[in-house]
mmCIF file of C-alpha atoms in Angstrom:
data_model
loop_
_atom_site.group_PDB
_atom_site.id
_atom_site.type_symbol
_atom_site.label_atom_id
_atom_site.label_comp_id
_atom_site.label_asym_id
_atom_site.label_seq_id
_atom_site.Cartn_x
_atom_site.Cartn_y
_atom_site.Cartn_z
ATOM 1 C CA UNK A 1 48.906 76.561 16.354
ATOM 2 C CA UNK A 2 47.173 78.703 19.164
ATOM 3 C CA UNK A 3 48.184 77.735 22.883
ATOM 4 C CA UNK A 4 45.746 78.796 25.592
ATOM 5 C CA UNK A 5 47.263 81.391 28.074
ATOM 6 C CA UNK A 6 44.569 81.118 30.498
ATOM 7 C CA UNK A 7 47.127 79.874 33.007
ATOM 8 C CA UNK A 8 50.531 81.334 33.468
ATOM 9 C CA UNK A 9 51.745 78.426 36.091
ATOM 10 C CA UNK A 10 51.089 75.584 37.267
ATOM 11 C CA UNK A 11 49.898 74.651 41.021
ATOM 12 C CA UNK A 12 52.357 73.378 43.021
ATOM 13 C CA UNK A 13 51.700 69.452 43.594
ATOM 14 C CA UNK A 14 51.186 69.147 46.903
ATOM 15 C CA UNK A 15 49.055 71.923 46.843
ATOM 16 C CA UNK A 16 46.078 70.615 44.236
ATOM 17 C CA UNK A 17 42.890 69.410 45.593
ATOM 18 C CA UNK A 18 42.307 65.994 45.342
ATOM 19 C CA UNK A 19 40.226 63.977 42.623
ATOM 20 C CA UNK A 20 36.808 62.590 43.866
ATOM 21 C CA UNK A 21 37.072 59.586 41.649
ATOM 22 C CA UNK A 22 40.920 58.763 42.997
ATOM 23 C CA UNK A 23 39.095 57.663 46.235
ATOM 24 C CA UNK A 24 35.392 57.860 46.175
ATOM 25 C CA UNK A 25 35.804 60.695 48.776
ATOM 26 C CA UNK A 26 37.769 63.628 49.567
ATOM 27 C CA UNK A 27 40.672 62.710 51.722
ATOM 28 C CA UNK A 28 40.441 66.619 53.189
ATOM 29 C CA UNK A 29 37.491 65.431 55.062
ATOM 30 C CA UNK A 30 38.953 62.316 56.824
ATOM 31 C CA UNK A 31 39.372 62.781 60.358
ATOM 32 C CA UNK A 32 43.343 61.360 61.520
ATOM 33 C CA UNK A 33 41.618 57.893 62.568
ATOM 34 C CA UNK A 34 39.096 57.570 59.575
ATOM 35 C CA UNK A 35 43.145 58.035 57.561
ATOM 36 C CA UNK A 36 44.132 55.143 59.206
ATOM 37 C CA UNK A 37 40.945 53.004 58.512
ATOM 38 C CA UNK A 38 41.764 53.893 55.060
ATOM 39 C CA UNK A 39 45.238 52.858 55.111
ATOM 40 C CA UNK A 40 44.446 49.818 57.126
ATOM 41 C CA UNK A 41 41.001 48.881 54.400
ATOM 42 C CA UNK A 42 43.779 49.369 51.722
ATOM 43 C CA UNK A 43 46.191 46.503 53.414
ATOM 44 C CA UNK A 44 43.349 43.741 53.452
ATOM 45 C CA UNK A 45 42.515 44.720 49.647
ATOM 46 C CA UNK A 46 45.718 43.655 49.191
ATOM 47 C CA UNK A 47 45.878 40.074 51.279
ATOM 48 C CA UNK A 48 42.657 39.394 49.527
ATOM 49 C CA UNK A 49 44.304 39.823 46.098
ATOM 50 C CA UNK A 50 47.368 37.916 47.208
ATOM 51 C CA UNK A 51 45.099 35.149 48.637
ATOM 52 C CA UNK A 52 43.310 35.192 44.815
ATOM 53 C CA UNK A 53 46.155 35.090 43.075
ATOM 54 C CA UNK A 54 48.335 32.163 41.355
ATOM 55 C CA UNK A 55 51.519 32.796 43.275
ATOM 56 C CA UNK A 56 49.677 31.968 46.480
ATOM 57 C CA UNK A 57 47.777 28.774 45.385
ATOM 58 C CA UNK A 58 51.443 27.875 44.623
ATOM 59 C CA UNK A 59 52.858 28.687 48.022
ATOM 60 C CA UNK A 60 50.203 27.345 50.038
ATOM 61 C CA UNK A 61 49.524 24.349 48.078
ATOM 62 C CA UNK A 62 51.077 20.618 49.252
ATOM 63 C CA UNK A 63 50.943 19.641 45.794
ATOM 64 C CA UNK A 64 53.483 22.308 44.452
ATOM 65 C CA UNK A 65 56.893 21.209 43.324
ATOM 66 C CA UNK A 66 59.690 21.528 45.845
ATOM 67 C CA UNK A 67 62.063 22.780 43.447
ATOM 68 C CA UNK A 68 59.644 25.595 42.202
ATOM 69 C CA UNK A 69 58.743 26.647 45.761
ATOM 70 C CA UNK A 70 62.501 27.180 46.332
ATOM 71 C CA UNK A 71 63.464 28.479 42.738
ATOM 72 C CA UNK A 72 60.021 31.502 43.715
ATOM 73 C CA UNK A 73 61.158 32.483 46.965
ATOM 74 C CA UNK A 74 65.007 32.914 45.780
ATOM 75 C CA UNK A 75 63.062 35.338 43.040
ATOM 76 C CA UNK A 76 61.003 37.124 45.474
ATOM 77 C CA UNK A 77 63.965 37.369 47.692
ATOM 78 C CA UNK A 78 65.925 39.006 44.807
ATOM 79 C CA UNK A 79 63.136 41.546 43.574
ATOM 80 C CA UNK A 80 64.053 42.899 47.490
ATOM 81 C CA UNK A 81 67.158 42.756 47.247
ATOM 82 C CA UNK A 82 67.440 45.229 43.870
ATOM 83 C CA UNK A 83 64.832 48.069 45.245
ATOM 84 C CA UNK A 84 65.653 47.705 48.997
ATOM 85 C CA UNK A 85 68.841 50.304 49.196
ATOM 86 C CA UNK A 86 67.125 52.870 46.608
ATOM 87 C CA UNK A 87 64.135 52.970 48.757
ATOM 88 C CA UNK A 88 66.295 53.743 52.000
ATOM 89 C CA UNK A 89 67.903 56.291 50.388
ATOM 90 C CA UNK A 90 64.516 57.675 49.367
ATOM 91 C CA UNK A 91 62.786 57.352 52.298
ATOM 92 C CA UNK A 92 65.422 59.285 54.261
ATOM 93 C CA UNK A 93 65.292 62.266 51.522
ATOM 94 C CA UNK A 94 61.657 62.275 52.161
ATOM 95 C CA UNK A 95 61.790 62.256 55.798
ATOM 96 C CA UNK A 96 64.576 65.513 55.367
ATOM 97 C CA UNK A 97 61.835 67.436 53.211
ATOM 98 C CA UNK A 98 59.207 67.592 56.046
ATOM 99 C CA UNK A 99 58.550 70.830 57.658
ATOM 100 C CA UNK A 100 61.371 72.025 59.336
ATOM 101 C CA UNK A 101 58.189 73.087 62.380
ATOM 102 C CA UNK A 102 57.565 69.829 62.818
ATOM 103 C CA UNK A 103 58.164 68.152 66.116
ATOM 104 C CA UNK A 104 61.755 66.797 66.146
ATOM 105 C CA UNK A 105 60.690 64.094 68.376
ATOM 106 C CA UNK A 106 58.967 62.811 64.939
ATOM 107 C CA UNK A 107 61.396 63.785 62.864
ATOM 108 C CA UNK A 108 64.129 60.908 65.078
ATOM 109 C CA UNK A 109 61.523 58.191 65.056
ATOM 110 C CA UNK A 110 61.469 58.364 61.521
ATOM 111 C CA UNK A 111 65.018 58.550 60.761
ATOM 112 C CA UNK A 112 65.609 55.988 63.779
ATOM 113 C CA UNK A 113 62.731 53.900 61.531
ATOM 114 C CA UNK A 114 64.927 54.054 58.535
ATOM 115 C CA UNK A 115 68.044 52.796 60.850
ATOM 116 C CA UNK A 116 66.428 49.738 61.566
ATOM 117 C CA UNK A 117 65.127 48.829 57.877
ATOM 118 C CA UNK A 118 68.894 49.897 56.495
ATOM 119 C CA UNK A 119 70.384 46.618 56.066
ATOM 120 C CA UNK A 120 67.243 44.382 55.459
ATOM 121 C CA UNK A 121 68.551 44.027 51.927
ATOM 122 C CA UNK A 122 71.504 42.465 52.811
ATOM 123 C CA UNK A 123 68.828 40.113 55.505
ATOM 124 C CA UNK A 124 66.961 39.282 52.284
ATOM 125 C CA UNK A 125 70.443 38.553 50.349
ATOM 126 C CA UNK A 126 71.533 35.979 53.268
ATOM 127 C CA UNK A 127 68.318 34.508 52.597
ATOM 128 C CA UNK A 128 68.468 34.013 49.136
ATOM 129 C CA UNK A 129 71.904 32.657 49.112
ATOM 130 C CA UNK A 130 70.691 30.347 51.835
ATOM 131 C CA UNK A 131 68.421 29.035 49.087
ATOM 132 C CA UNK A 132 71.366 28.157 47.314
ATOM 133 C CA UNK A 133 71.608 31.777 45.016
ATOM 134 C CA UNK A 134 74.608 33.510 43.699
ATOM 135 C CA UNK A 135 75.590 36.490 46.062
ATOM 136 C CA UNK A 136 77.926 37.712 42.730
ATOM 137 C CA UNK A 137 74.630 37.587 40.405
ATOM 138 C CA UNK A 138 72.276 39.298 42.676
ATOM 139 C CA UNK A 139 74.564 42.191 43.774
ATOM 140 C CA UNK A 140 75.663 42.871 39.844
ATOM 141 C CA UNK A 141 72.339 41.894 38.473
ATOM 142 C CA UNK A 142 70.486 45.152 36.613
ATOM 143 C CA UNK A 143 67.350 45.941 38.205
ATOM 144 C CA UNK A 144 64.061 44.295 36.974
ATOM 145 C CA UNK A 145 61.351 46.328 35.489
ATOM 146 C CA UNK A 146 59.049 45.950 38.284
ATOM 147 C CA UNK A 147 61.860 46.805 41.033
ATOM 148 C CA UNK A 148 62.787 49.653 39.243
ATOM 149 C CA UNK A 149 59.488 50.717 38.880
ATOM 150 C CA UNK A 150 59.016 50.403 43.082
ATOM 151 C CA UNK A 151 62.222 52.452 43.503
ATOM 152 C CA UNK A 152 61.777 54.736 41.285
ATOM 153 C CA UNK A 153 58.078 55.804 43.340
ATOM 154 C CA UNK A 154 60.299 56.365 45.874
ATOM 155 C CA UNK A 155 62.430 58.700 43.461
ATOM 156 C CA UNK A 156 59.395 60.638 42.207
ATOM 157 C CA UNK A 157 58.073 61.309 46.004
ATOM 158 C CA UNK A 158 61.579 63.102 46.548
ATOM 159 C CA UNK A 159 61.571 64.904 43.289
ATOM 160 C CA UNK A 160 57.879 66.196 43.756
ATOM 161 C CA UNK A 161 58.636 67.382 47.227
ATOM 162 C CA UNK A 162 55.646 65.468 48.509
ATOM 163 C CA UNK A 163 57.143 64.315 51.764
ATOM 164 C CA UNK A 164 53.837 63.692 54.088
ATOM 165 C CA UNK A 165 53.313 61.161 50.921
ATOM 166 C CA UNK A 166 55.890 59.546 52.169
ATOM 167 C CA UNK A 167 53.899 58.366 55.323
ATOM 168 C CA UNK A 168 51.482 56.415 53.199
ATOM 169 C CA UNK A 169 53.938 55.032 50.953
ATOM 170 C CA UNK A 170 55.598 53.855 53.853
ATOM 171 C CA UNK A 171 52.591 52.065 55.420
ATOM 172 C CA UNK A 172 52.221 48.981 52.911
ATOM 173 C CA UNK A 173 55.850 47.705 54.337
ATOM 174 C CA UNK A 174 54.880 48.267 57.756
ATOM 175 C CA UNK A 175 50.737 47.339 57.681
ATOM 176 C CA UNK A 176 51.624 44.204 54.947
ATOM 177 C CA UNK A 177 54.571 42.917 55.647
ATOM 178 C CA UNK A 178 54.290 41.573 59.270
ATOM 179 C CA UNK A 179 50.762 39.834 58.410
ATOM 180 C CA UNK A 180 52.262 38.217 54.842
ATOM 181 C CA UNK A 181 55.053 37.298 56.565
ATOM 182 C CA UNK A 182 53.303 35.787 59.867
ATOM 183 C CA UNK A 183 50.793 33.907 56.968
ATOM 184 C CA UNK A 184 53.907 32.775 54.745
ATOM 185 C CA UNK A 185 55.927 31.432 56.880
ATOM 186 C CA UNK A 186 54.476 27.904 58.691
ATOM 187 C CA UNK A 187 54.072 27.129 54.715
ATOM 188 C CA UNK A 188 57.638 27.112 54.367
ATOM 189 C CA UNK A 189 58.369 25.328 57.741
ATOM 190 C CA UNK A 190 56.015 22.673 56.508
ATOM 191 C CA UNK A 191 58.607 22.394 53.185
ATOM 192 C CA UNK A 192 62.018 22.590 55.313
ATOM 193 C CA UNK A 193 62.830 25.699 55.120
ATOM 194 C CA UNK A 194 65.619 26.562 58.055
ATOM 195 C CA UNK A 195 66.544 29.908 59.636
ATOM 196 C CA UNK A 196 69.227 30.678 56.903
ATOM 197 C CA UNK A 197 66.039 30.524 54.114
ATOM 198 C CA UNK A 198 63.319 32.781 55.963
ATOM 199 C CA UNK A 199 65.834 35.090 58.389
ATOM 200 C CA UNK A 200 63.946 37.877 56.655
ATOM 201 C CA UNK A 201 60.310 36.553 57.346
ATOM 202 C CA UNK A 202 60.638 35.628 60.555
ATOM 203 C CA UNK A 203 61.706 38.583 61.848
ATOM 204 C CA UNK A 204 59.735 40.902 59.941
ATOM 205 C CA UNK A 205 56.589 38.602 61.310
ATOM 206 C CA UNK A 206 57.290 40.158 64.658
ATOM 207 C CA UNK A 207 59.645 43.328 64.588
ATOM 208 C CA UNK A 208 57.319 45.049 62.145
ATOM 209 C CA UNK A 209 54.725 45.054 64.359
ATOM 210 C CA UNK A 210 56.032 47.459 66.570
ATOM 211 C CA UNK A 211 56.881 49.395 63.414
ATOM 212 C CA UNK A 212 53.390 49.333 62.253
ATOM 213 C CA UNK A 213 52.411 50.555 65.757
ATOM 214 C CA UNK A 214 55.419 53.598 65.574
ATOM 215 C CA UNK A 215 54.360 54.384 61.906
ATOM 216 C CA UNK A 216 50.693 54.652 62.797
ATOM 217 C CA UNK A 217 51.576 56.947 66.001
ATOM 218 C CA UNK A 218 53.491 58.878 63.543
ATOM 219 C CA UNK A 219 49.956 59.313 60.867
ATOM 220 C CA UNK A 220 48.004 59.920 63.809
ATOM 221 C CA UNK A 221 50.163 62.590 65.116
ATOM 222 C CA UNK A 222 50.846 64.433 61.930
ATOM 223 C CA UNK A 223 47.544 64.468 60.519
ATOM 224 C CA UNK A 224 46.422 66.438 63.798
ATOM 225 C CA UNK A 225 48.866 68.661 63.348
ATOM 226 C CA UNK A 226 48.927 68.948 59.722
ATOM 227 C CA UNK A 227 45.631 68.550 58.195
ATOM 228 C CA UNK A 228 46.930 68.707 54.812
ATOM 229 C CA UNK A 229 48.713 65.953 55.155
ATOM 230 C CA UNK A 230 45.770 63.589 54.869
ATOM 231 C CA UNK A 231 45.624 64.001 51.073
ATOM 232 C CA UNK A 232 48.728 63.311 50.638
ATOM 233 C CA UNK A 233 49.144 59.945 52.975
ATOM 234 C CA UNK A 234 46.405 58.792 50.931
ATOM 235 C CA UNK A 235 47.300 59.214 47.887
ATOM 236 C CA UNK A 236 50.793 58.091 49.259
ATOM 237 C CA UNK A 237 49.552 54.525 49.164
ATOM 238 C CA UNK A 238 47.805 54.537 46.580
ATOM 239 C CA UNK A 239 50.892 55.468 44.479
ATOM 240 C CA UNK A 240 52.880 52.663 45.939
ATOM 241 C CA UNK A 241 50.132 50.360 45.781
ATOM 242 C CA UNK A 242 50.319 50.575 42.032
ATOM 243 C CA UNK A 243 53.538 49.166 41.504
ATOM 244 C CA UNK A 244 53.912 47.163 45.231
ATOM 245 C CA UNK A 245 54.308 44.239 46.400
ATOM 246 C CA UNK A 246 51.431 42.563 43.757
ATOM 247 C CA UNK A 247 53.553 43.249 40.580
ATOM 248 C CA UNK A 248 57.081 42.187 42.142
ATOM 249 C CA UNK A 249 55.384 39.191 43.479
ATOM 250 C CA UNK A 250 54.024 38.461 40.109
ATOM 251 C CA UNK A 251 57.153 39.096 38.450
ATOM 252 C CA UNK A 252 59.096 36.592 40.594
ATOM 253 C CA UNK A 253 56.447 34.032 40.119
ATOM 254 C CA UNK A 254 56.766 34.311 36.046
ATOM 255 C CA UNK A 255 60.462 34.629 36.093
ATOM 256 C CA UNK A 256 60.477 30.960 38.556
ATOM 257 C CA UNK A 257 58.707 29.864 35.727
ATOM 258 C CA UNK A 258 60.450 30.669 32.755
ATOM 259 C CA UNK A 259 63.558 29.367 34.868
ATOM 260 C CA UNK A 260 62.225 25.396 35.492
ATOM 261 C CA UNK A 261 60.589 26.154 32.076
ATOM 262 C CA UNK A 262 57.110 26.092 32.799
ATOM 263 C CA UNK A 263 56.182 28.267 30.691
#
C-alpha cells in the first residue's frame, strides 16, 4: 500500500487556521469585543436549549413530583461533584502553559480565579448530602460517562498545549452559571428547599458575576495583545460546549429517572 509523502509533519495545533464551517466566520477577523459577543451569543444558545428541554419543564413545573425534583438535583449535584477537582487541576495546567510574556498581573487573576472555584466541589457535595445523599457513595463513586467526558476536555486542552483555549472553555461556567443559577433557584424556594440544599446556587447566582466580569476583562485584554488568541477562545467554547452543561444535565435527569423508575 502506497502512503503519500507530500507532508513530512504535521502543523502544530494551535497554529492551523480555522475552519469556515466551525463558525460561519473566521474567528481571525473578530475584533476583542465582536469575541465576546460571540462568547456571550453562545451562552443564550444555551438557556434557550435548557428552557426547551425536558429537564426544565420538570424543574419549573408545579405539577412535578416532589420526590423527583429532589432525587434530579441530588444527580445534578453529583455530576459536579465527579468533574469539579479534574477540571481545577486542568484549568491551573492551562493557565501555567500561557506565554511566559504575558502580563503577570493576568497571569494572578487567573490563578487567584482558580483559588476561589477550588473547593466548589466539596460546596456542591454539602449540597447534595443536604438532599439527603451519601457523602461515602459520591466521593467513591466512578465517574459517569458524561463527567468524564467534561473532564477529560479539560485534559485534552492541557495535552494539546492550547492554553488561550482555555479562556473560552472557561467562559460557559462563568457567562452560564450565574444566570441558570439566578433562574433556578426561586423554583426551588417555591418547593422548600433550605440553605443546606442550594449553598452552591445561591452563591454562584451572585459571586460569579464578578467572575464573569474578571474573566471577560481577562478575553478583552488578551485578545488585544494576542490576536491569535481569538481562534482559539472560540473554538475554546465550542469544545466545551459539546460535552457541557446540556449532556450532564441530561444525564442526571435520565439517571433520576431510572432511580424512581420512570422509565
Amino acid at each position: 500500500m502506497a502512503f503519500s509523502t507530500t507532508a513530512s509533519y504535521a502543523v502544530p495545533h494551535t497554529h492551523r487556521k480555522p475552519e469556515p464551517e466551525d463558525f460561519g466566520f473566521n474567528p481571525d477577523t473578530l475584533s476583542p469585543q465582536e469575541v465576546l459577543d460571540f462568547l456571550d451569543s453562545r451562552i443564550q444558545d444555551v438557556i434557550k436549549e435548557l428552557q426547551a428541554s425536558e429537564i426544565w419543564q420538570a424543574v419549573s413545573s408545579p405539577e412535578t413530583d416532589q420526590e423527583f425534583i429532589t432525587e434530579l438535583m441530588k444527580e445534578v449535584y453529583l455530576e459536579t461533584v465527579m468533574y469539579q477537582e479534574e477540571i481545577v487541576e486542568g484549568g491551573v495546567a492551562c493557565i501555567a502553559q500561557m506565554p511566559r510574556c504575558l502580563d503577570v498581573s493576568l497571569f494572578d487573576e487567573m490563578l487567584h480565579h482558580q483559588v476561589e472555584e477550588f473547593d466548589h466541589g466539596e460546596m456542591m457535595l454539602r449540597d447534595f448530602i443536604g438532599l439527603g445523599g451519601s457523602e461515602e457513595y459520591a466521593r467513591n463513586r466512578r465517574m459517569s460517562p458524561t463527567a468524564f467526558s467534561a473532564a477529560a476536555a479539560w485534559r485534552m486542552l492541557v495535552h494539546m498545549r492550547d492554553p488561550f483555549a482555555y479562556l473560552g472553555a472557561l467562559y460557559p461556567f462563568e457567562g452560564l452559571t450565574p444566570i441558570v443559577s439566578e433562574m433556578v433557584k426561586s423554583f426551588l424556594k417555591e418547593r422548600g428547599f433550605g440553605d443546606k440544599q442550594t449553598e452552591f446556587i445561591e452563591y454562584h447566582s451572585t459571586a460569579d458575576l464578578e467572575h464573569t466580569r474578571l474573566i471577560r476583562e481577562l478575553i478583552l485584554k488578551v485578545c488585544e495583545e494576542y490576536p491569535e488568541a481569538k481562534t482559539s477562545i472560540c473554538y475554546g467554547i465550542e469544545y466545551y460546549l459539546a460535552v457541557y452543561p446540556m449532556p450532564l444535565w441530561n444525564a442526571a435527569f435520565k439517571r433520576a429517572k431510572k432511580r424512581l423508575s420512570l422509565v
